[in-house]
Coordinates of C-alpha atoms and ligand atoms in Angstrom, one line a residue:
M1 CA -10.1 3.9 -30.1
A2 CA -7.7 5.4 -27.5
D3 CA -5.4 2.9 -25.8
L4 CA -7.5 0.8 -23.5
T5 CA -4.6 0.7 -20.9
D6 CA -4.7 4.5 -20.5
L7 CA -8.3 4.5 -19.2
T8 CA -9.2 5.1 -15.6
I9 CA -11.4 2.6 -13.8
A10 CA -14.3 5.0 -14.1
G11 CA -13.6 5.5 -17.8
A12 CA -13.4 1.7 -18.4
R13 CA -16.6 1.2 -16.4
E14 CA -18.4 3.6 -18.7
G15 CA -16.9 2.1 -21.9
L16 CA -17.9 -1.4 -20.9
R17 CA -21.4 -0.4 -20.1
E18 CA -21.8 1.4 -23.4
K19 CA -20.3 -1.6 -25.1
R20 CA -17.6 0.4 -26.8
F21 CA -15.2 -2.5 -26.0
S22 CA -15.6 -5.8 -24.3
A23 CA -14.1 -7.0 -21.0
R24 CA -12.1 -9.5 -23.0
E25 CA -10.6 -6.7 -25.2
L26 CA -9.8 -4.7 -22.1
A27 CA -8.1 -7.7 -20.4
Q28 CA -6.2 -8.6 -23.6
A29 CA -4.9 -5.1 -24.0
H30 CA -3.5 -5.3 -20.4
L31 CA -2.1 -8.8 -21.0
D32 CA -0.3 -7.6 -24.1
A33 CA 1.1 -4.6 -22.2
I34 CA 2.3 -7.1 -19.5
A35 CA 3.9 -9.4 -22.1
A36 CA 5.6 -6.5 -23.8
G37 CA 6.8 -4.6 -20.7
N38 CA 6.8 -6.5 -17.5
E39 CA 10.2 -8.0 -17.7
P40 CA 12.4 -4.8 -17.2
L41 CA 10.0 -3.6 -14.5
N42 CA 9.5 -6.9 -12.6
A43 CA 6.1 -5.7 -11.4
Y44 CA 4.2 -9.0 -11.9
I45 CA 5.9 -12.0 -10.5
L46 CA 3.0 -14.2 -11.7
P47 CA 0.8 -13.0 -14.5
T48 CA -2.4 -15.1 -14.7
P49 CA -3.5 -14.6 -18.4
D50 CA -5.8 -17.7 -18.6
R51 CA -7.7 -16.8 -15.5
A52 CA -7.9 -13.2 -16.6
L53 CA -9.5 -14.1 -19.9
E54 CA -11.9 -16.6 -18.3
M55 CA -13.0 -13.9 -15.8
A56 CA -13.3 -11.4 -18.6
D57 CA -15.6 -13.7 -20.6
A58 CA -17.8 -14.3 -17.6
A59 CA -17.9 -10.5 -17.1
D60 CA -18.9 -10.0 -20.8
A61 CA -21.7 -12.6 -20.4
R62 CA -23.1 -10.7 -17.4
L63 CA -22.7 -7.3 -19.1
A64 CA -24.5 -8.6 -22.2
K65 CA -27.5 -9.4 -19.9
G66 CA -27.4 -5.9 -18.4
E67 CA -26.1 -7.3 -15.2
G68 CA -22.8 -6.9 -13.4
G69 CA -21.2 -5.6 -10.3
A70 CA -19.4 -2.4 -9.5
L71 CA -16.2 -3.5 -11.0
E72 CA -17.6 -5.7 -13.8
G73 CA -14.8 -6.4 -16.3
I74 CA -12.2 -4.2 -14.6
P75 CA -8.7 -5.7 -14.8
V76 CA -6.7 -5.4 -11.6
G77 CA -3.4 -6.7 -10.1
V78 CA -3.0 -8.2 -6.6
K79 CA -0.1 -7.8 -4.3
D80 CA 1.4 -11.2 -3.6
L81 CA 0.5 -10.8 0.1
F82 CA -3.1 -11.7 -0.6
C83 CA -4.1 -15.3 -0.7
T84 CA -5.6 -16.2 -4.0
K85 CA -7.3 -19.6 -4.2
G86 CA -5.3 -22.1 -6.3
V87 CA -2.9 -19.4 -7.4
R88 CA 0.6 -19.3 -6.0
T89 CA 0.9 -16.9 -3.1
T90 CA 4.4 -16.3 -1.6
A91 CA 4.6 -12.9 0.1
C92 CA 7.7 -12.8 -2.1
S93 CA 9.5 -15.1 0.4
R94 CA 11.4 -18.3 -0.5
I95 CA 9.8 -19.9 2.6
L96 CA 6.4 -20.0 1.0
D97 CA 7.9 -21.6 -2.1
D98 CA 5.0 -22.7 -4.4
F99 CA 2.3 -22.4 -1.8
A100 CA -1.1 -22.3 -3.4
P101 CA -3.8 -21.4 -0.9
T102 CA -7.0 -23.4 -0.7
Y103 CA -9.0 -20.2 0.0
E104 CA -9.3 -16.6 -1.1
S105 CA -8.7 -13.5 0.9
T106 CA -11.9 -11.5 1.7
V107 CA -10.7 -8.4 0.0
T108 CA -9.9 -10.2 -3.3
E109 CA -13.1 -12.2 -2.9
N110 CA -15.0 -8.9 -2.7
L111 CA -13.3 -7.7 -5.9
W112 CA -14.2 -10.9 -7.9
S113 CA -17.7 -10.8 -6.6
A114 CA -18.0 -7.3 -8.0
G115 CA -16.8 -8.6 -11.4
A116 CA -13.2 -7.5 -11.4
V117 CA -10.7 -9.5 -13.5
M118 CA -7.4 -10.7 -12.0
L119 CA -4.3 -10.1 -14.2
G120 CA -1.8 -11.6 -11.8
K121 CA 0.2 -11.4 -8.6
L122 CA 2.4 -8.4 -8.0
N123 CA 5.9 -8.0 -6.5
N124 CA 6.4 -6.7 -2.9
D125 CA 9.1 -6.7 -0.2
E126 CA 9.5 -10.0 1.5
F127 CA 6.6 -10.3 3.9
A128 CA 6.0 -6.6 3.2
M129 CA 9.1 -5.7 5.2
G130 CA 10.8 -2.8 3.4
S131 CA 10.4 0.5 1.7
S132 CA 11.9 -0.2 -1.7
N133 CA 10.8 -3.6 -2.9
E134 CA 14.4 -4.7 -2.9
T135 CA 13.9 -7.5 -0.3
S136 CA 11.6 -9.6 -2.6
C137 CA 12.9 -13.1 -3.3
F138 CA 11.9 -12.4 -6.9
G139 CA 14.3 -9.5 -7.1
A140 CA 13.8 -5.8 -7.1
C141 CA 10.9 -4.1 -8.9
V142 CA 11.8 -1.1 -10.9
N143 CA 10.1 2.3 -10.9
P144 CA 8.6 3.2 -14.3
W145 CA 9.8 6.8 -13.5
R146 CA 13.3 8.0 -14.1
R147 CA 15.1 11.2 -13.3
A148 CA 15.1 13.6 -16.3
G149 CA 18.0 12.7 -18.7
D150 CA 19.2 9.9 -16.4
E151 CA 18.7 6.2 -16.8
T152 CA 19.6 5.1 -13.3
P153 CA 17.0 2.6 -12.2
L154 CA 14.9 3.8 -9.3
V155 CA 13.0 2.0 -6.6
P156 CA 9.2 2.2 -6.8
G157 CA 9.0 2.3 -3.0
G158 CA 7.7 -0.5 -0.9
S159 CA 6.5 -2.7 0.2
S160 CA 3.7 -2.5 -2.5
G161 CA 6.3 -1.8 -5.2
G162 CA 4.8 -4.1 -7.8
S163 CA 1.3 -2.7 -7.3
V164 CA 2.3 0.9 -7.8
A165 CA 4.7 0.1 -10.7
A166 CA 1.9 -1.8 -12.5
V167 CA -0.6 1.0 -12.0
A168 CA 1.9 3.7 -13.1
A169 CA 3.1 1.7 -16.1
R170 CA -0.4 1.0 -17.4
L171 CA -0.1 -2.8 -16.7
C172 CA -3.5 -2.7 -14.8
L173 CA -6.2 -0.2 -14.1
G174 CA -5.9 -0.5 -10.3
A175 CA -4.2 -2.7 -7.8
V176 CA -4.6 -3.8 -4.2
G177 CA -1.9 -3.1 -1.7
A178 CA -1.4 -3.5 2.0
D179 CA 0.0 -0.9 4.4
T180 CA 1.6 -1.7 7.8
G181 CA 3.8 1.4 8.2
G182 CA 3.4 3.2 4.9
S183 CA 3.5 0.4 2.2
I184 CA 0.7 1.8 0.2
R185 CA 1.3 5.6 0.6
Q186 CA 5.1 5.8 0.3
P187 CA 5.2 3.8 -3.0
A188 CA 2.2 5.7 -4.3
A189 CA 4.1 8.9 -3.7
F190 CA 7.2 7.5 -5.5
T191 CA 5.2 6.6 -8.6
G192 CA 2.7 9.4 -9.0
T193 CA -0.2 7.2 -8.1
V194 CA -3.0 7.5 -5.5
G195 CA -2.7 5.2 -2.5
L196 CA -5.2 4.9 0.3
K197 CA -4.7 3.2 3.7
P198 CA -8.1 2.9 5.2
T199 CA -8.9 3.0 8.9
Y200 CA -7.8 -0.2 10.8
G201 CA -10.9 -2.5 10.6
R202 CA -12.3 -1.0 7.4
C203 CA -11.1 -3.9 5.2
S204 CA -10.9 -7.4 6.3
R205 CA -7.4 -8.8 7.0
W206 CA -8.6 -12.4 6.5
G207 CA -6.4 -14.2 4.0
I208 CA -3.7 -11.5 3.9
V209 CA -0.3 -13.0 4.9
A210 CA 0.2 -11.4 8.3
F211 CA 3.1 -9.1 9.1
A212 CA 2.1 -7.0 12.1
S213 CA -1.6 -7.8 12.8
S214 CA -2.4 -4.7 14.8
L215 CA -1.1 -2.4 12.0
D216 CA -1.8 -4.3 8.7
Q217 CA -4.6 -2.9 6.5
A218 CA -5.5 -3.4 2.8
G219 CA -6.1 -0.5 0.5
P220 CA -6.4 0.6 -3.2
I221 CA -3.7 1.9 -5.5
T222 CA -5.0 3.7 -8.6
R223 CA -4.2 6.5 -11.1
D224 CA -6.7 9.0 -9.7
V225 CA -8.8 9.7 -6.6
R226 CA -12.1 8.7 -8.1
D227 CA -10.7 5.3 -8.9
A228 CA -9.4 4.9 -5.3
A229 CA -12.9 5.7 -4.1
I230 CA -14.5 3.1 -6.4
L231 CA -12.0 0.4 -5.4
L232 CA -12.2 1.1 -1.7
G233 CA -16.0 0.9 -1.8
V234 CA -15.7 -2.7 -3.1
M235 CA -12.7 -3.8 -0.9
A236 CA -14.3 -2.6 2.4
S237 CA -16.7 -4.9 4.2
H238 CA -17.5 -6.3 7.6
D239 CA -16.1 -9.8 7.8
P240 CA -16.9 -12.2 10.7
K241 CA -13.7 -14.1 9.8
D242 CA -11.7 -11.1 11.0
T243 CA -12.7 -10.1 14.5
T244 CA -11.0 -6.7 14.0
S245 CA -13.1 -5.9 11.0
V246 CA -15.7 -3.3 11.8
D247 CA -19.4 -3.8 11.4
A248 CA -20.3 -0.4 9.9
P249 CA -22.0 0.4 6.6
V250 CA -19.6 1.1 3.7
P251 CA -20.5 4.6 2.4
D252 CA -20.6 5.6 -1.3
Y253 CA -17.1 7.1 -1.4
E254 CA -17.5 8.3 -5.0
A255 CA -20.6 10.4 -4.0
V256 CA -18.6 13.0 -2.0
L257 CA -16.2 13.8 -4.8
G258 CA -16.5 17.4 -6.1
R259 CA -18.1 18.7 -2.9
G260 CA -15.0 20.9 -2.4
V261 CA -13.4 21.9 0.9
E262 CA -15.2 25.2 1.7
G263 CA -15.6 25.6 5.4
M264 CA -13.3 22.7 6.3
T265 CA -10.5 23.1 8.8
V266 CA -7.1 21.6 7.7
G267 CA -4.4 21.0 10.3
I268 CA -0.7 21.4 9.6
P269 CA 1.4 19.4 12.1
E270 CA 4.5 21.4 12.9
E271 CA 6.4 18.2 14.0
Y272 CA 6.4 17.0 10.4
R273 CA 8.8 19.7 9.4
V274 CA 11.8 17.4 9.9
E275 CA 15.5 18.4 9.8
G276 CA 17.2 17.8 6.5
M277 CA 13.9 17.7 4.5
P278 CA 14.6 18.9 1.0
E279 CA 13.4 22.4 0.1
E280 CA 11.2 21.0 -2.7
T281 CA 9.2 18.9 -0.2
E282 CA 8.6 21.9 2.0
A283 CA 7.6 24.0 -1.1
L284 CA 5.2 21.3 -2.2
W285 CA 3.6 21.2 1.3
Q286 CA 3.2 25.0 1.2
Q287 CA 1.7 24.7 -2.3
G288 CA -0.8 22.2 -0.9
I289 CA -1.7 24.6 1.9
A290 CA -2.2 27.5 -0.6
W291 CA -4.5 25.3 -2.8
L292 CA -6.7 24.4 0.2
E293 CA -6.8 28.0 1.4
A294 CA -7.7 29.3 -2.1
A295 CA -10.6 26.7 -2.2
G296 CA -12.1 28.0 1.1
A297 CA -10.5 25.8 3.8
E298 CA -9.3 27.2 7.0
I299 CA -5.7 26.3 7.8
R300 CA -4.6 25.7 11.4
E301 CA -1.2 24.8 12.9
V302 CA -1.5 21.8 15.2
S303 CA 0.9 19.9 17.4
L304 CA 1.5 16.2 17.5
P305 CA 4.2 16.2 20.2
H306 CA 5.0 12.5 20.3
T307 CA 5.7 12.2 16.5
K308 CA 9.4 11.8 17.1
Y309 CA 8.8 8.5 19.0
A310 CA 6.6 7.0 16.3
L311 CA 9.3 5.4 14.2
P312 CA 11.3 3.9 17.1
A313 CA 8.1 2.6 18.7
Y314 CA 7.0 1.2 15.3
Y315 CA 10.3 -0.7 15.0
I316 CA 9.5 -2.4 18.2
V317 CA 5.8 -3.2 17.8
A318 CA 6.0 -4.3 14.1
P319 CA 9.0 -6.7 14.6
A320 CA 7.4 -8.1 17.8
E321 CA 4.2 -9.0 16.0
A322 CA 6.2 -10.2 13.0
S323 CA 8.3 -12.6 15.0
S324 CA 5.2 -14.1 16.5
N325 CA 3.3 -14.3 13.1
L326 CA 6.3 -15.8 11.3
A327 CA 6.8 -18.5 13.8
R328 CA 4.3 -20.6 11.8
Y329 CA 6.8 -21.0 8.9
D330 CA 8.7 -24.0 10.1
G331 CA 8.8 -26.4 7.2
V332 CA 5.9 -28.4 8.5
R333 CA 2.7 -27.0 7.0
Y334 CA 3.6 -24.6 4.2
G335 CA 6.0 -24.2 1.4
L336 CA 9.7 -24.9 1.8
R337 CA 11.2 -27.7 3.8
V338 CA 14.9 -28.2 4.2
P339 CA 15.6 -31.6 5.7
G340 CA 17.8 -31.9 8.9
E341 CA 19.0 -34.6 11.3
D342 CA 16.0 -34.2 13.5
I343 CA 12.9 -31.9 13.6
V344 CA 14.7 -29.0 15.3
D345 CA 17.4 -29.2 12.8
M346 CA 14.8 -29.2 10.0
Y347 CA 13.1 -26.1 11.5
E348 CA 16.4 -24.3 11.7
N349 CA 17.5 -25.2 8.2
T350 CA 14.2 -24.3 6.7
R351 CA 14.1 -20.9 8.4
A352 CA 17.7 -20.2 7.7
E353 CA 17.3 -20.8 4.0
G354 CA 13.7 -19.6 3.6
F355 CA 13.9 -16.1 5.1
G356 CA 15.9 -13.3 3.7
P357 CA 18.2 -11.0 5.7
E358 CA 15.6 -8.2 6.4
V359 CA 13.1 -10.7 7.7
K360 CA 15.7 -12.4 9.9
R361 CA 16.6 -9.0 11.3
R362 CA 13.0 -8.3 12.2
V363 CA 12.5 -11.8 13.7
L364 CA 15.6 -11.3 15.9
I365 CA 14.6 -7.8 17.0
G366 CA 11.0 -8.9 17.7
T367 CA 12.1 -12.0 19.7
Y368 CA 14.5 -9.8 21.7
V369 CA 11.9 -7.1 22.6
L370 CA 9.4 -9.8 23.7
S371 CA 11.8 -11.8 25.7
A372 CA 11.6 -12.0 29.5
G373 CA 13.5 -9.2 31.1
Y374 CA 13.2 -6.9 28.0
Y375 CA 9.5 -7.0 27.5
D376 CA 8.7 -4.1 29.9
A377 CA 11.6 -2.0 28.7
Y378 CA 10.8 -2.3 25.0
Y379 CA 7.5 -3.8 24.0
L380 CA 5.4 -2.4 26.9
K381 CA 7.0 1.0 26.6
A382 CA 6.4 1.1 22.8
Q383 CA 2.7 0.2 23.4
K384 CA 2.5 3.1 25.9
V385 CA 4.1 5.4 23.3
R386 CA 1.5 4.2 20.8
T387 CA -1.3 5.3 23.1
L388 CA 0.3 8.8 23.4
I389 CA 0.6 9.0 19.6
K390 CA -3.1 8.1 19.3
R391 CA -4.0 10.7 21.9
D392 CA -2.1 13.4 20.0
F393 CA -4.2 12.7 17.0
E394 CA -7.5 12.7 19.0
Q395 CA -6.6 16.1 20.4
A396 CA -5.7 17.5 17.0
F397 CA -9.0 16.2 15.5
E398 CA -11.0 18.2 18.1
D399 CA -10.1 21.3 16.1
V400 CA -9.5 20.1 12.6
D401 CA -11.2 17.9 10.0
V402 CA -8.2 16.6 8.3
L403 CA -4.3 16.9 8.4
L404 CA -2.0 17.7 5.5
T405 CA 1.6 16.5 5.4
P406 CA 4.1 15.4 2.8
T407 CA 3.9 11.7 2.2
T408 CA 7.7 11.2 2.2
P409 CA 10.7 13.4 2.9
T410 CA 12.2 12.7 -0.6
P411 CA 11.2 11.4 -4.0
A412 CA 12.2 7.9 -5.3
F413 CA 15.9 6.9 -4.8
G414 CA 18.1 4.6 -6.8
I415 CA 18.2 0.9 -6.5
G416 CA 20.9 -0.1 -4.1
E417 CA 21.3 3.5 -2.7
K418 CA 19.8 2.8 0.7
S419 CA 19.7 -1.0 1.0
G420 CA 23.0 -1.1 3.0
D421 CA 21.7 1.0 5.8
P422 CA 18.5 -0.2 7.5
I423 CA 18.0 3.1 9.5
E424 CA 18.2 5.2 6.4
M425 CA 15.6 2.9 4.8
Y426 CA 13.4 3.1 7.9
L427 CA 13.4 6.9 7.7
N428 CA 11.3 6.7 4.6
D429 CA 8.3 6.0 6.7
I430 CA 8.7 8.9 9.1
F431 CA 5.4 10.5 8.0
T432 CA 3.4 7.4 7.4
V433 CA 3.9 5.1 10.4
T434 CA 2.1 7.4 12.8
V435 CA -1.1 6.8 10.9
N436 CA -0.8 3.0 11.3
M437 CA 0.2 3.3 15.0
S438 CA -3.0 5.3 15.6
G439 CA -5.2 3.2 13.3
L440 CA -6.3 6.2 11.3
P441 CA -6.9 6.5 7.5
G442 CA -4.4 8.2 5.2
I443 CA -4.1 8.9 1.5
S444 CA -1.2 9.9 -0.7
V445 CA -2.1 12.0 -3.7
P446 CA 0.3 13.1 -6.4
A447 CA 0.8 16.8 -6.2
G448 CA 3.8 17.7 -8.3
L449 CA 7.2 16.9 -9.7
S450 CA 10.6 17.3 -8.1
K451 CA 13.3 19.3 -9.8
E452 CA 14.6 16.1 -11.3
G453 CA 11.2 15.3 -12.7
L454 CA 10.1 12.7 -10.2
P455 CA 6.6 12.5 -8.6
L456 CA 6.0 13.9 -5.1
G457 CA 3.0 13.2 -3.0
L458 CA 1.0 14.9 -0.3
Q459 CA -0.6 12.9 2.5
L460 CA -4.0 13.6 4.1
I461 CA -4.7 12.0 7.4
G462 CA -8.4 11.7 8.5
K463 CA -10.5 10.8 11.5
A464 CA -11.2 7.2 12.1
F465 CA -13.7 5.8 9.5
D466 CA -13.8 9.2 7.7
E467 CA -12.3 8.1 4.4
E468 CA -15.0 10.2 2.8
T469 CA -13.2 13.4 3.9
L470 CA -9.9 12.0 2.7
V471 CA -11.1 11.3 -0.9
R472 CA -13.0 14.6 -1.0
V473 CA -10.0 16.7 0.0
A474 CA -7.6 14.6 -2.1
H475 CA -9.8 15.1 -5.1
M476 CA -9.6 18.8 -4.7
I477 CA -5.8 18.7 -4.4
E478 CA -5.7 16.5 -7.5
E479 CA -7.7 19.1 -9.5
A480 CA -5.6 21.9 -8.3
A481 CA -2.3 20.1 -9.1
G482 CA -3.5 18.9 -12.5
A483 CA -2.8 15.4 -13.7
L484 CA 0.9 14.4 -13.8
P485 CA 2.2 13.3 -17.1
A486 CA 2.5 9.5 -17.6
P487 CA 6.1 8.3 -17.2
E488 CA 7.8 7.9 -20.5
N489 CA 7.5 4.3 -21.7
W490 CA 11.1 2.9 -21.9
W491 CA 10.1 -0.6 -20.7
S492 CA 7.9 -1.9 -23.6
K493 CA 9.4 -4.0 -26.3
S494 CA 7.1 -2.7 -29.0
Ligands
LIG1 N1 8.5 0.2 5.4 C1 7.9 -0.3 6.6 C2 8.5 -1.5 7.1 O1 9.5 -1.9 6.5 C3 6.4 -0.5 6.3 C4 6.1 -1.7 5.5 C5 4.7 -1.9 5.4 O2 3.8 -1.0 5.5 N2 4.3 -3.1 5.1 O3 8.1 -2.1 8.0

């Protein structure tokens, strides 16, 4: 029997139904891989082996009766931003300490109701603020990929660094991530995985630790496009507990795969050709255009003139919302409490000790841009810019079905290489934040290797609630690009 950890979700689904192996065997194979290889990667910050085996046995019992949901027996990992009932949830911040929620996030509840098996909680940047997973209170997560002939540890991207590292390193079949400015797509591009940020409102935000509520959205991270379609179909739902979740039927995303791109119009936004972008990123983009053209799509140049304002506007809107959302961590109700002389002193001590430097930076920026006298100049202006960015996309989508861009300007970088310079770190998201600012869906699909042998991703941006076109076109690109090799396993003890 081939290694069970090398299967796709679709392959495992078939194997389980045909009883070639049991859900327990599948879970055990992953738990063994985690035990042997998680330490150097630091992808899981809390494996949950007992729960995994219990869930796997329950899945086996259902499968034996010919029952079972869409993900029956499929082992997955969960970003630590999602509340999991009775299981420590920290958002990788010291301030949440050993907080164990009394409820389950809707997205993870959907997974368990469909029969999925939880392997554990995955590393991320503290409160999902970051692009490298270096701001986690549990320490950096390491990319399973390395440059050819070079052992320098690389970042997996962020903030969903643990999710992508676990998927790439075969420590789960799929994972859930969340994306506020690029946190699913940028790390997917850095690790040769598929990452999909759905339309704002497609998945419920209930039970996800809030960063910037008008931008946050959950999505799947998988090893191929079909698996992303399968996982999204289960994660997406209308949820009365999240008033921004949309009451629209969830399509069968898998059904559109293989339909090709003949007759589609693909837009190429000229503003995404940024200064200093490496030649290989441009070459990959051109390659993507050539694949689509060869498959019968029409290519059209489009303009998104306000693109250059997206990143600065994002770094006003996101910190503003974060400063408001993070006000609840005061030592009273959750996690850490550091005593003080009086209650204000206790608040201050708790927040000073509980938050890391990047989170403090965001809280300070956010409080500043929302304060009287600066609100109009910063926050209100950024909201207006956001409307213009959204309008750019609406106009572009009058002429095209989908947009193609690189996911990131560069491949994965070394740990510590950019952590001293916030602006350089923020530039990672230059192609991804526009999508959150406009609420649209985006997917990153692995499309090739850099000259140093690292994965590179292409991003597709779709119309609101048109994830079907995203997976359909991404599937075509995946077929044209061919599967990337798995990263060489240097992390396992045996
Ligand atoms: N890297 C971006 C930030 O630091 C986006 C993070 C995210 O999508 N959660 O804000």
